[in-house]
Coordinates of C-alpha atoms and ligand atoms in Angstrom, one line a residue:
M1 CA -5.4 -7.8 -1.0
C2 CA -9.2 -8.1 -1.5
G3 CA -11.5 -6.3 0.8
I4 CA -14.2 -8.0 2.8
V5 CA -17.2 -6.5 4.8
G6 CA -20.0 -8.0 6.7
I7 CA -23.0 -6.2 8.5
V8 CA -25.6 -7.5 10.8
G9 CA -28.0 -4.5 10.8
R10 CA -31.5 -3.5 11.5
E11 CA -32.8 -2.7 8.0
A12 CA -31.7 -3.6 4.5
V13 CA -27.8 -3.6 4.4
A14 CA -27.1 -3.8 0.6
D15 CA -26.4 0.0 0.4
Q16 CA -24.0 0.1 3.4
V17 CA -22.2 -3.0 2.1
I18 CA -21.7 -1.2 -1.3
E19 CA -20.5 1.8 0.5
A20 CA -18.0 -0.2 2.5
L21 CA -16.9 -1.9 -0.6
R22 CA -16.4 1.5 -2.4
R23 CA -14.0 2.2 0.4
L24 CA -12.3 -1.1 0.1
E25 CA -11.9 -1.0 -3.8
Y26 CA -8.4 0.2 -3.4
R27 CA -7.7 -3.4 -2.3
G28 CA -8.7 -5.0 -5.6
Y29 CA -11.3 -4.4 -8.3
D30 CA -11.2 -7.6 -10.4
S31 CA -14.7 -8.4 -9.4
A32 CA -17.3 -7.6 -6.5
G33 CA -20.1 -9.4 -4.8
I34 CA -22.6 -9.3 -2.1
A35 CA -24.7 -12.0 -0.2
T36 CA -27.6 -11.3 2.1
L37 CA -30.3 -13.4 3.7
E38 CA -33.7 -12.9 2.0
H39 CA -36.3 -14.6 4.3
G40 CA -33.6 -16.8 5.8
R41 CA -32.3 -17.9 2.3
L42 CA -28.9 -17.0 1.0
E43 CA -29.0 -14.7 -2.1
R44 CA -26.1 -13.6 -3.9
R45 CA -25.1 -10.9 -6.6
R46 CA -21.8 -11.0 -8.1
A47 CA -20.3 -9.1 -11.0
E48 CA -16.9 -9.2 -13.0
G49 CA -14.9 -5.9 -13.0
K50 CA -15.4 -2.8 -10.9
L51 CA -18.0 -2.3 -8.2
A52 CA -20.1 0.0 -10.6
N53 CA -21.0 -3.4 -12.4
L54 CA -22.2 -4.8 -9.1
R55 CA -24.2 -1.8 -8.3
A56 CA -25.8 -1.9 -11.7
K57 CA -26.8 -5.5 -11.0
L58 CA -28.3 -4.6 -7.7
E59 CA -30.4 -1.9 -9.2
R60 CA -31.8 -4.4 -11.6
A61 CA -32.2 -7.1 -8.9
P62 CA -32.3 -5.5 -5.5
L63 CA -31.6 -7.3 -2.2
S64 CA -33.5 -6.5 1.0
G65 CA -31.8 -8.6 3.8
S66 CA -30.7 -6.9 6.9
I67 CA -27.6 -9.1 7.3
G68 CA -25.0 -9.4 4.6
I69 CA -21.3 -9.8 3.5
G70 CA -19.5 -8.3 0.7
H71 CA -16.2 -8.6 -1.2
T72 CA -14.0 -6.7 -3.6
R73 CA -11.4 -9.0 -5.3
W74 CA -7.8 -8.8 -6.4
A75 CA -7.6 -12.3 -8.2
T76 CA -4.9 -14.7 -7.0
H77 CA -6.6 -18.2 -7.8
G78 CA -8.8 -18.4 -10.7
R79 CA -9.6 -15.8 -13.4
P80 CA -11.4 -12.6 -12.5
N81 CA -14.8 -13.7 -13.8
E82 CA -18.2 -13.8 -12.2
T83 CA -17.8 -17.6 -11.3
N84 CA -14.8 -16.9 -9.2
A85 CA -16.3 -13.8 -7.6
H86 CA -17.0 -13.9 -3.9
P87 CA -19.0 -14.6 -1.9
H88 CA -18.7 -18.3 -2.6
A89 CA -21.5 -20.3 -1.2
T90 CA -23.1 -23.7 -0.5
A91 CA -26.8 -24.1 0.4
R92 CA -25.8 -23.7 4.1
L93 CA -23.4 -20.7 4.0
A94 CA -21.5 -17.9 2.1
V95 CA -18.1 -16.8 2.7
V96 CA -15.7 -13.9 1.7
H97 CA -12.1 -14.3 1.9
N98 CA -9.0 -12.1 1.6
G99 CA -5.7 -13.8 1.3
I100 CA -4.6 -17.3 0.3
I101 CA -5.5 -20.6 1.5
E102 CA -2.1 -22.4 0.8
N103 CA -3.3 -26.0 1.3
F104 CA -6.5 -25.7 -0.7
R105 CA -5.4 -28.5 -3.2
E106 CA -5.0 -31.0 -0.4
L107 CA -8.4 -30.0 1.2
K108 CA -10.0 -30.0 -2.3
R109 CA -8.8 -33.6 -2.9
E110 CA -10.2 -34.8 0.4
L111 CA -13.5 -32.9 -0.1
E112 CA -13.8 -34.4 -3.7
A113 CA -13.1 -37.8 -2.5
D114 CA -16.1 -37.2 -0.1
G115 CA -18.3 -36.4 -3.1
V116 CA -18.1 -32.6 -3.1
R117 CA -18.3 -30.9 -6.4
F118 CA -16.5 -27.7 -6.9
E119 CA -17.7 -24.8 -9.2
T120 CA -14.8 -22.4 -9.1
E121 CA -11.2 -22.2 -9.6
T122 CA -10.7 -20.5 -6.3
D123 CA -9.0 -21.5 -3.1
T124 CA -11.9 -19.9 -1.2
E125 CA -14.4 -22.4 -2.3
V126 CA -12.7 -25.0 -0.1
V127 CA -13.5 -22.9 3.0
A128 CA -17.2 -22.7 2.1
Q129 CA -17.3 -26.6 1.4
L130 CA -15.2 -27.6 4.4
V131 CA -17.6 -25.7 6.8
S132 CA -20.6 -26.9 4.9
R133 CA -19.5 -30.5 5.3
N134 CA -19.0 -30.0 9.0
M135 CA -22.6 -28.6 9.2
D136 CA -23.8 -31.7 7.2
R137 CA -22.2 -33.8 9.9
G138 CA -24.3 -32.1 12.5
L139 CA -22.3 -29.2 13.8
G140 CA -23.8 -25.8 14.3
P141 CA -22.3 -22.9 12.5
V142 CA -19.9 -21.7 15.3
D143 CA -18.6 -25.3 15.9
A144 CA -18.4 -26.0 12.1
V145 CA -16.0 -22.9 11.8
A146 CA -14.1 -23.7 14.8
E147 CA -13.4 -27.1 13.5
A148 CA -12.4 -25.9 10.0
L149 CA -10.3 -22.9 11.0
P150 CA -7.2 -25.1 12.4
R151 CA -7.2 -27.0 9.0
L152 CA -6.5 -23.9 7.0
R153 CA -2.8 -22.9 6.2
G154 CA -1.8 -19.5 4.7
A155 CA -2.6 -15.7 5.6
F156 CA -6.2 -14.9 5.2
A157 CA -9.2 -13.2 6.7
L158 CA -12.7 -14.6 6.3
G159 CA -16.4 -13.5 6.9
F160 CA -19.3 -16.1 7.0
L161 CA -23.0 -15.8 6.6
F162 CA -25.3 -18.7 7.2
A163 CA -28.6 -19.6 5.8
G164 CA -31.4 -19.4 8.5
E165 CA -29.2 -17.5 10.8
P166 CA -30.4 -13.8 10.6
D167 CA -28.4 -12.6 13.6
L168 CA -25.1 -14.2 13.1
L169 CA -21.7 -13.5 11.2
I170 CA -18.5 -15.1 11.9
G171 CA -15.2 -13.3 11.1
A172 CA -11.6 -14.8 11.4
R173 CA -8.2 -13.3 11.3
H174 CA -5.2 -15.3 10.4
G175 CA -2.3 -13.2 8.8
A176 CA -4.7 -10.7 7.3
P177 CA -6.4 -7.7 9.0
L178 CA -9.8 -7.7 10.2
A179 CA -11.6 -5.2 12.3
I180 CA -14.9 -5.3 14.1
G181 CA -17.2 -2.1 14.2
F182 CA -19.9 -1.5 17.1
G183 CA -23.0 0.6 16.2
A184 CA -26.4 1.0 17.8
G185 CA -28.1 -2.4 17.4
E186 CA -25.6 -3.1 14.4
T187 CA -22.4 -4.8 14.3
Y188 CA -19.9 -4.8 11.4
L189 CA -16.9 -6.6 10.2
G190 CA -14.3 -5.0 7.7
S191 CA -10.8 -5.4 6.3
D192 CA -10.0 -1.9 7.8
A193 CA -11.4 1.0 9.7
L194 CA -11.8 3.0 6.5
A195 CA -14.6 0.6 5.4
L196 CA -16.4 1.0 8.6
A197 CA -15.8 4.8 9.2
P198 CA -19.3 5.8 7.7
F199 CA -21.1 3.6 10.2
T200 CA -19.3 3.7 13.6
D201 CA -16.3 5.2 15.4
A202 CA -15.9 2.2 17.7
I203 CA -13.4 -0.3 16.3
T204 CA -11.9 -3.5 17.7
Y205 CA -9.0 -4.9 15.8
L206 CA -8.8 -8.7 15.8
E207 CA -5.3 -10.1 16.7
E208 CA -3.6 -13.0 14.9
G209 CA -5.5 -16.2 15.1
D210 CA -8.7 -14.4 16.6
W211 CA -12.2 -15.2 15.3
A212 CA -15.4 -13.6 16.3
I213 CA -19.0 -14.3 16.5
L214 CA -21.0 -11.3 15.5
T215 CA -24.6 -10.5 16.5
R216 CA -26.7 -7.3 16.5
E217 CA -25.7 -7.0 20.2
G218 CA -22.1 -7.0 19.6
A219 CA -19.3 -9.4 19.2
Q220 CA -17.8 -12.4 21.2
I221 CA -14.0 -12.8 20.4
R222 CA -12.1 -16.2 20.7
D223 CA -8.5 -16.7 20.3
I224 CA -6.6 -19.3 18.3
H225 CA -7.6 -21.9 20.9
G226 CA -11.2 -21.0 21.0
A227 CA -10.9 -19.5 24.4
P228 CA -13.1 -16.1 24.9
V229 CA -10.8 -12.9 25.0
E230 CA -11.3 -9.3 25.3
R231 CA -9.6 -7.1 22.8
P232 CA -9.5 -3.3 23.4
R233 CA -12.1 -1.1 21.6
Q234 CA -10.8 2.1 20.1
K235 CA -12.3 5.2 19.1
I236 CA -11.3 6.2 15.5
A237 CA -11.5 9.8 14.3
T238 CA -14.1 9.1 11.4
Q239 CA -13.2 12.4 9.9
A240 CA -9.7 11.4 9.1
Y241 CA -11.3 8.5 7.0
R242 CA -13.1 10.9 4.7
V243 CA -12.5 9.8 1.1
D244 CA -13.6 12.0 -1.8
K245 CA -12.0 13.6 -4.8
G246 CA -12.7 17.1 -3.8
N247 CA -12.5 19.3 -7.1
H248 CA -10.1 16.8 -8.7
R249 CA -10.8 14.3 -11.6
H250 CA -8.9 11.5 -9.7
F251 CA -7.9 10.6 -6.4
M252 CA -4.4 10.6 -7.6
A253 CA -4.6 14.2 -8.8
K254 CA -6.0 15.1 -5.3
E255 CA -3.4 13.2 -3.5
I256 CA -0.5 14.9 -5.6
H257 CA -1.9 18.3 -5.0
E258 CA -2.3 17.5 -1.1
Q259 CA 1.4 17.1 -0.7
P260 CA 2.4 20.6 0.4
E261 CA -0.2 20.3 3.2
V262 CA 0.5 16.7 4.3
V263 CA 4.1 17.1 4.1
G264 CA 3.8 20.3 6.2
R265 CA 1.7 18.3 8.7
T266 CA 4.2 15.5 8.9
L267 CA 7.1 18.1 9.4
A268 CA 5.2 19.9 12.2
H269 CA 5.0 16.4 13.9
Y270 CA 8.8 15.8 13.8
V271 CA 10.4 19.2 13.9
D272 CA 10.6 21.7 16.6
L273 CA 10.7 24.8 14.5
A274 CA 11.6 27.3 17.3
A275 CA 14.5 25.0 18.4
G276 CA 15.5 24.1 14.7
R277 CA 15.6 20.4 16.0
V278 CA 14.2 17.2 14.8
V279 CA 11.8 15.6 17.6
L280 CA 11.6 11.8 17.7
P281 CA 9.1 9.6 19.8
E282 CA 10.6 8.9 23.2
P283 CA 12.2 6.9 24.7
L284 CA 13.7 5.1 21.9
P285 CA 14.5 1.4 22.7
F286 CA 18.0 1.7 20.9
D287 CA 20.7 4.1 20.7
F288 CA 21.8 5.4 17.3
A289 CA 25.2 6.1 18.5
R290 CA 25.7 2.4 19.1
L291 CA 24.5 1.0 15.9
S292 CA 26.9 -0.5 13.5
R293 CA 24.5 -0.6 10.7
L294 CA 20.8 -0.1 9.7
S295 CA 18.9 -2.6 7.8
I296 CA 16.0 -1.1 5.8
T297 CA 13.2 -3.3 4.1
A298 CA 10.1 -2.3 2.1
C299 CA 8.3 -3.0 -1.2
G300 CA 7.8 -0.9 -4.4
T301 CA 7.5 2.8 -3.8
A302 CA 8.3 2.5 -0.1
Y303 CA 11.4 0.6 -1.1
Y304 CA 12.6 3.5 -3.2
A305 CA 11.9 5.9 -0.3
G306 CA 14.2 3.5 1.6
L307 CA 16.9 3.8 -1.1
V308 CA 16.8 7.6 -1.0
A309 CA 17.1 7.4 2.7
R310 CA 20.3 5.2 2.4
Y311 CA 22.0 8.4 1.0
W312 CA 20.8 10.4 3.9
F313 CA 21.8 8.0 6.6
E314 CA 25.3 7.4 5.2
Q315 CA 26.0 11.0 4.3
I316 CA 24.4 12.7 7.3
A317 CA 24.8 10.2 10.1
R318 CA 27.6 8.1 8.7
L319 CA 25.6 5.0 9.4
P320 CA 26.1 2.1 7.0
V321 CA 22.8 0.9 5.6
E322 CA 21.8 -2.4 4.0
I323 CA 18.5 -2.4 2.2
D324 CA 16.7 -5.0 0.2
V325 CA 13.2 -5.5 -1.2
A326 CA 11.1 -7.2 1.7
S327 CA 10.2 -10.2 -0.7
E328 CA 14.0 -11.0 -0.9
A329 CA 15.0 -9.9 2.6
R330 CA 12.6 -12.2 4.3
Y331 CA 14.1 -15.4 2.6
R332 CA 17.8 -14.4 2.6
E333 CA 18.2 -15.4 6.0
A334 CA 20.8 -12.5 6.4
P335 CA 22.6 -12.4 9.8
L336 CA 21.3 -9.5 11.8
E337 CA 23.1 -8.2 15.0
R338 CA 21.0 -8.7 18.3
D339 CA 20.0 -5.3 19.4
G340 CA 20.6 -3.8 15.9
L341 CA 17.9 -1.9 14.1
T342 CA 15.6 -2.8 11.1
L343 CA 13.6 0.0 9.5
V344 CA 10.5 -1.0 7.7
I345 CA 8.6 1.4 5.4
S346 CA 4.9 0.9 4.4
Q347 CA 2.0 3.1 3.4
S348 CA -0.6 0.4 4.2
G349 CA 1.3 -1.2 7.1
E350 CA -0.2 -4.5 5.9
T351 CA 2.3 -5.7 3.1
A352 CA 2.7 -9.3 3.7
D353 CA 6.4 -9.5 2.6
T354 CA 7.3 -6.4 4.5
L355 CA 5.5 -7.6 7.6
A356 CA 7.3 -11.0 7.3
S357 CA 10.8 -9.4 7.0
M358 CA 10.0 -7.3 9.9
R359 CA 9.1 -10.4 11.9
Y360 CA 12.2 -12.2 10.8
A361 CA 14.2 -9.2 12.0
K362 CA 12.5 -9.4 15.4
S363 CA 13.1 -13.1 15.6
Q364 CA 16.9 -12.1 15.3
G365 CA 16.6 -9.9 18.4
Q366 CA 16.6 -6.6 16.3
H367 CA 14.6 -3.4 17.3
T368 CA 12.2 -2.7 14.6
L369 CA 11.1 1.0 13.7
S370 CA 8.3 1.4 11.1
V371 CA 7.5 4.3 9.0
V372 CA 3.8 3.8 8.2
N373 CA 0.8 5.6 7.0
V374 CA -2.0 3.5 8.7
P375 CA -1.2 3.8 12.3
T376 CA -3.6 0.9 13.3
S377 CA -2.1 -1.5 10.9
T378 CA -0.4 -4.7 11.8
I379 CA 3.1 -3.4 11.1
A380 CA 2.5 -0.3 13.2
R381 CA 1.2 -2.5 15.9
E382 CA 4.1 -5.2 15.9
S383 CA 7.0 -2.8 15.5
S384 CA 9.0 -1.5 18.5
V385 CA 8.7 2.1 17.5
V386 CA 6.1 3.7 15.1
M387 CA 6.9 6.9 13.1
P388 CA 3.5 7.7 11.4
T389 CA 3.6 9.5 8.1
L390 CA 0.6 11.8 8.3
A391 CA -0.4 11.7 4.7
G392 CA -4.1 10.8 5.4
P393 CA -5.9 7.8 3.6
E394 CA -4.3 7.4 0.2
I395 CA -6.8 5.9 -2.2
G396 CA -5.1 6.3 -5.6
V397 CA -3.3 2.9 -6.2
A398 CA -0.1 4.7 -7.1
S399 CA 1.6 6.0 -4.1
T400 CA 2.2 9.7 -4.2
K401 CA 1.6 11.6 -1.1
A402 CA 2.6 8.7 1.2
F403 CA 5.9 8.6 -0.6
S404 CA 6.7 12.2 0.0
C405 CA 5.7 12.0 3.7
Q406 CA 7.8 8.8 3.8
L407 CA 10.8 10.8 2.6
T408 CA 10.0 13.7 5.0
V409 CA 10.0 11.3 8.0
L410 CA 13.2 9.4 6.9
L411 CA 15.1 12.7 6.5
C412 CA 14.0 13.7 10.0
L413 CA 15.1 10.3 11.1
A414 CA 18.6 10.6 9.5
I415 CA 19.1 14.1 11.0
A416 CA 18.3 12.7 14.5
A417 CA 20.7 9.8 13.7
G418 CA 23.5 12.2 12.9
R419 CA 22.9 14.3 16.0
A420 CA 23.0 11.1 18.2
R421 CA 26.1 9.8 16.4
G422 CA 27.8 13.2 16.6
T423 CA 28.3 13.5 12.7
I424 CA 26.6 16.7 12.7
D425 CA 26.5 19.6 15.1
A426 CA 23.6 21.9 16.2
A427 CA 24.3 24.4 13.5
E428 CA 24.2 21.7 10.7
E429 CA 21.0 20.3 12.2
R430 CA 19.4 23.7 12.2
R431 CA 20.5 24.3 8.6
L432 CA 19.0 20.8 7.6
V433 CA 15.7 21.6 9.5
D434 CA 15.6 25.0 7.7
A435 CA 15.8 23.3 4.3
L436 CA 13.2 21.0 5.4
I437 CA 10.9 23.7 6.4
T438 CA 11.1 25.2 2.9
V439 CA 9.8 21.9 1.3
P440 CA 6.0 22.4 1.4
G441 CA 6.4 25.8 -0.1
L442 CA 8.7 24.4 -2.7
M443 CA 6.3 21.4 -3.5
A444 CA 3.5 24.1 -4.1
E445 CA 5.7 26.0 -6.5
A446 CA 6.6 22.6 -8.3
L447 CA 2.9 22.1 -8.8
T448 CA 2.6 25.3 -10.7
R449 CA 4.7 23.4 -13.6
E450 CA 1.6 21.3 -14.1
G451 CA 0.7 22.9 -17.4
E452 CA 4.0 22.4 -19.0
I453 CA 4.2 18.9 -17.8
E454 CA 0.8 18.2 -19.2
I455 CA 2.1 19.3 -22.6
L456 CA 5.3 17.0 -22.3
A457 CA 3.0 14.2 -21.2
R458 CA 1.5 14.1 -24.7
E459 CA 5.0 13.4 -26.1
V460 CA 5.7 10.7 -23.5
S461 CA 2.4 9.0 -24.3
K462 CA 3.7 8.3 -27.9
A463 CA 6.7 6.3 -26.7
R464 CA 6.8 2.6 -26.3
D465 CA 9.7 2.7 -23.9
V466 CA 11.1 5.5 -21.7
L467 CA 14.3 5.7 -19.7
Y468 CA 14.7 7.6 -16.5
L469 CA 18.2 8.6 -15.4
G470 CA 19.5 10.0 -12.0
R471 CA 22.6 10.0 -10.0
G472 CA 22.8 10.1 -6.2
T473 CA 19.5 10.5 -4.5
S474 CA 18.1 11.2 -8.0
Y475 CA 18.9 7.6 -8.9
P476 CA 16.1 6.0 -6.8
M477 CA 13.9 8.8 -7.9
A478 CA 14.5 7.6 -11.4
L479 CA 13.4 4.2 -10.4
E480 CA 10.4 5.6 -8.7
G481 CA 9.7 7.8 -11.9
A482 CA 9.8 4.6 -14.1
L483 CA 7.6 2.7 -11.7
K484 CA 4.9 5.4 -11.6
L485 CA 4.9 5.7 -15.3
K486 CA 4.6 2.0 -16.0
E487 CA 2.1 1.2 -13.4
I488 CA -0.6 3.7 -14.7
S489 CA 0.1 4.2 -18.3
Y490 CA 1.4 0.8 -19.1
I491 CA 4.3 2.3 -21.1
H492 CA 7.5 0.2 -20.6
A493 CA 9.8 2.4 -18.4
E494 CA 13.1 1.6 -16.6
G495 CA 15.2 3.7 -14.2
Y496 CA 19.0 3.5 -14.2
A497 CA 21.8 5.1 -12.4
A498 CA 23.1 7.6 -14.9
G499 CA 26.5 6.3 -14.7
E500 CA 25.3 2.7 -15.7
L501 CA 23.9 3.6 -19.0
K502 CA 27.2 2.9 -20.7
H503 CA 27.3 -0.6 -19.3
G504 CA 24.4 -1.9 -21.3
P505 CA 21.1 0.2 -21.4
I506 CA 22.7 2.8 -23.9
A507 CA 22.1 0.2 -26.6
L508 CA 18.3 1.1 -26.3
I509 CA 18.7 4.7 -27.0
D510 CA 17.3 6.1 -30.4
E511 CA 15.1 8.9 -31.4
S512 CA 12.0 7.1 -30.3
V513 CA 13.1 6.7 -26.6
P514 CA 12.4 9.7 -24.4
V515 CA 15.1 9.8 -21.6
I516 CA 13.9 11.6 -18.6
V517 CA 16.9 12.9 -16.6
I518 CA 16.4 13.8 -13.0
A519 CA 19.2 16.2 -12.2
P520 CA 18.9 19.1 -9.7
H521 CA 22.1 21.2 -9.7
D522 CA 23.9 19.2 -7.0
A523 CA 27.5 17.8 -6.4
V524 CA 27.1 15.1 -9.1
F525 CA 25.3 17.4 -11.7
E526 CA 28.4 17.8 -14.0
K527 CA 28.7 14.0 -14.1
T528 CA 25.0 13.6 -15.1
V529 CA 25.4 16.1 -17.8
S530 CA 28.2 13.7 -19.4
N531 CA 25.7 11.0 -19.4
M532 CA 23.1 13.3 -21.1
Q533 CA 25.9 14.0 -23.6
E534 CA 26.2 10.3 -24.3
V535 CA 22.3 10.0 -24.9
A536 CA 22.3 13.2 -27.1
A537 CA 25.2 11.8 -29.2
R538 CA 23.0 8.7 -29.9
G539 CA 19.9 10.7 -31.1
G540 CA 18.2 10.3 -27.8
R541 CA 15.5 12.8 -26.8
I542 CA 16.2 14.2 -23.4
V543 CA 13.7 15.7 -20.9
L544 CA 15.4 17.3 -18.1
I545 CA 13.9 17.7 -14.7
G546 CA 16.1 20.1 -13.2
D547 CA 16.7 23.8 -12.0
S548 CA 17.5 27.0 -13.8
K549 CA 21.2 26.8 -13.1
G550 CA 21.5 23.3 -14.5
A551 CA 19.3 24.3 -17.6
A552 CA 21.5 27.3 -18.3
E553 CA 24.7 25.1 -18.0
H554 CA 24.2 21.9 -19.9
G555 CA 24.1 23.3 -23.2
L556 CA 22.1 20.4 -24.9
D557 CA 19.1 20.3 -27.0
T558 CA 16.2 18.9 -25.0
L559 CA 12.8 17.8 -25.9
A560 CA 11.7 19.7 -22.8
T561 CA 13.0 21.1 -19.5
V562 CA 10.9 21.1 -16.4
T563 CA 12.4 24.0 -14.4
M564 CA 12.2 23.3 -10.7
P565 CA 12.6 25.8 -7.9
D566 CA 16.2 26.3 -6.5
L567 CA 16.5 24.4 -3.4
D568 CA 19.0 22.7 -0.8
A569 CA 20.1 19.5 -2.7
T570 CA 19.4 17.4 0.5
V571 CA 15.7 18.0 0.2
A572 CA 15.4 17.7 -3.6
P573 CA 13.9 14.2 -3.7
I574 CA 10.8 15.3 -1.7
V575 CA 10.2 18.3 -4.1
Y576 CA 11.2 16.4 -7.1
A577 CA 8.6 13.7 -6.4
V578 CA 6.1 16.2 -7.7
P579 CA 7.0 16.5 -11.4
I580 CA 7.8 12.8 -11.5
Q581 CA 4.3 11.9 -10.3
L582 CA 2.7 14.5 -12.7
V583 CA 4.5 13.1 -15.8
A584 CA 3.0 9.7 -15.0
Y585 CA -0.4 11.1 -14.1
H586 CA -1.0 13.2 -17.3
T587 CA 0.7 10.6 -19.5
A588 CA -1.9 8.1 -18.3
V589 CA -4.9 10.5 -18.4
F590 CA -3.9 11.6 -21.9
M591 CA -3.9 8.0 -22.9
G592 CA -7.4 7.4 -21.3
K593 CA -6.2 4.9 -18.7
D594 CA -7.8 4.4 -15.3
V595 CA -5.1 6.2 -13.2
D596 CA -6.8 5.3 -9.8
Q597 CA -7.3 1.8 -10.4
P598 CA -4.6 0.5 -12.9
R599 CA -5.1 -3.0 -14.2
N600 CA -3.8 -5.9 -12.3
L601 CA -2.8 -4.0 -9.3
A602 CA -4.2 -3.3 -5.8
K603 CA -3.3 -1.1 -3.1
S604 CA -2.9 -3.2 -0.1
V605 CA -0.7 -6.3 -1.0
T606 CA -1.5 -8.9 1.7
V607 CA -0.3 -11.7 -0.4
E608 CA 3.3 -13.0 -0.7
Ligands
F6R701 C1 3.5 2.0 -6.2 C2 2.9 1.6 -5.1 C3 3.5 0.1 -4.6 C4 3.6 0.1 -3.0 C5 4.1 -1.2 -2.4 C6 4.2 -1.3 -1.0 O1 2.9 3.2 -6.7 O2 2.2 2.0 -4.4 O3 4.7 -0.2 -5.2 O4 4.7 1.2 -2.6 O5 3.1 -2.1 -2.9 O6 2.9 -0.9 -0.4 P1 3.0 -0.4 1.2 O7 3.8 1.0 1.2 O8 1.6 -0.3 1.5 O9 3.8 -1.4 2.0

């Protein structure tokens, strides 16, 4: 997490640095800071909290340097106050850092023994002090960094600015992404292309262990051994990196409302409408027909997309699925079959645990297939096959449109697997494709329920605890509903398999706990109604997210019923994502919470 930026420019760069930080704020917003060279001297402005606080500081005390670095922080080491805000500096240099320096204690002890005094609680300060000490010993900036980098352990990206060096920035990538942008007489460093899109469409991604020396004229890249290397320059479609809220109050609202469009776009990419067939990237390095199982790994919402997909792969393709959260999968040392397949799901494509579990699968001789939203990300680049979700940049920290696009791609993949394994015939494939094609329209219809969901959200906002229940594919949707609500409203929420209720959680039910039941009228609907009965019998207040048939049949008193359009049960999770997201969104808005940047969270989780 954390976002870093650096610019060697022609005129004052502070405004550009702030614009890039605005685009990186999704990576963390505990504090922000900037350093520039003012007549060769390092000057910093730093502020606790959101970028707006730093902006206000800069208005009071502007910076005019034409070279600078900036940072937006998601705190790992040290409280999120101004002292711990980046850039960290000595008299010689300033540094911005994303990631963790795992051996910072050891380095700190060594430096302290050498008489260095530390001012902050961060791991980053050791980098500043280490390079500075190298310079005290007579090394120039480039050699001082070259000497320090191999001493740092962990996953990180760094950007350095040096006093008295108005045409030099150094960037280093070791486990966390870093891109270089090329402009006319200006060169840029950034955590991602999104940050650099306002300035340039020419980007080079550093590879693992690379570091780069930036001047106004361009960049010289070196590999982990210090040898000069060439890395490809890519042209990015800057239009695709537009980030504004349109007519919406929040990015999250905009992204929820974009879903019919982006799911439609994703579908068009994977479905041949005329032929009624799913189309996958070709050639695939593995054969679905020969797989004995599929391993899926991901984190958070992406993991829940994987849980939904497990039902699809098992039911449609009769392919056994093993799924685990990436933070466990990577350490379990699970035996994985050589030539088997691991599927990883990630919006950012940079989540450290997901990346590590994918690398583990590769080390076991598995093929890796990634479903990612950022096509230039590390996971996309390192996997054997990439199936992009075409959701466009997702800025709201709570994942919405990326989730529904993940589900769309995963259902297409399960259908293709079924075809390859001979578990569905052409007619069944066409039936499923026809159901998929209805999804954008059904999502648009689901969005028309927003008014009633807004009213329901007022009730939800009074609760201290909320339970979500579901069966079949609605069970992972219950987990996702609870995650969405807790992360942006801070109301305690849990999702349960409806049938598990009586094995413990039912003890929590009383009239103060809303129980949100996700239940389209599918093959398990009646079973879920029995669980709703159990809740009603104990005074629980039920909210049903279902359809008109189910609403007519269950015969129970509910606090509210959100009636979704009738649909094919297979595609229900994609469409039901909409009301689940709207409940969380309106509850949080009603409570006055910061829905786009909820406390303690960041969008791109590049620490373990
Ligand atoms: C929740 C949310 C997170 C992410 C998780 C994985 O709304 O967004 O749970 O899903 O951090 O992130 P990615 O998909 O980028 O790997």
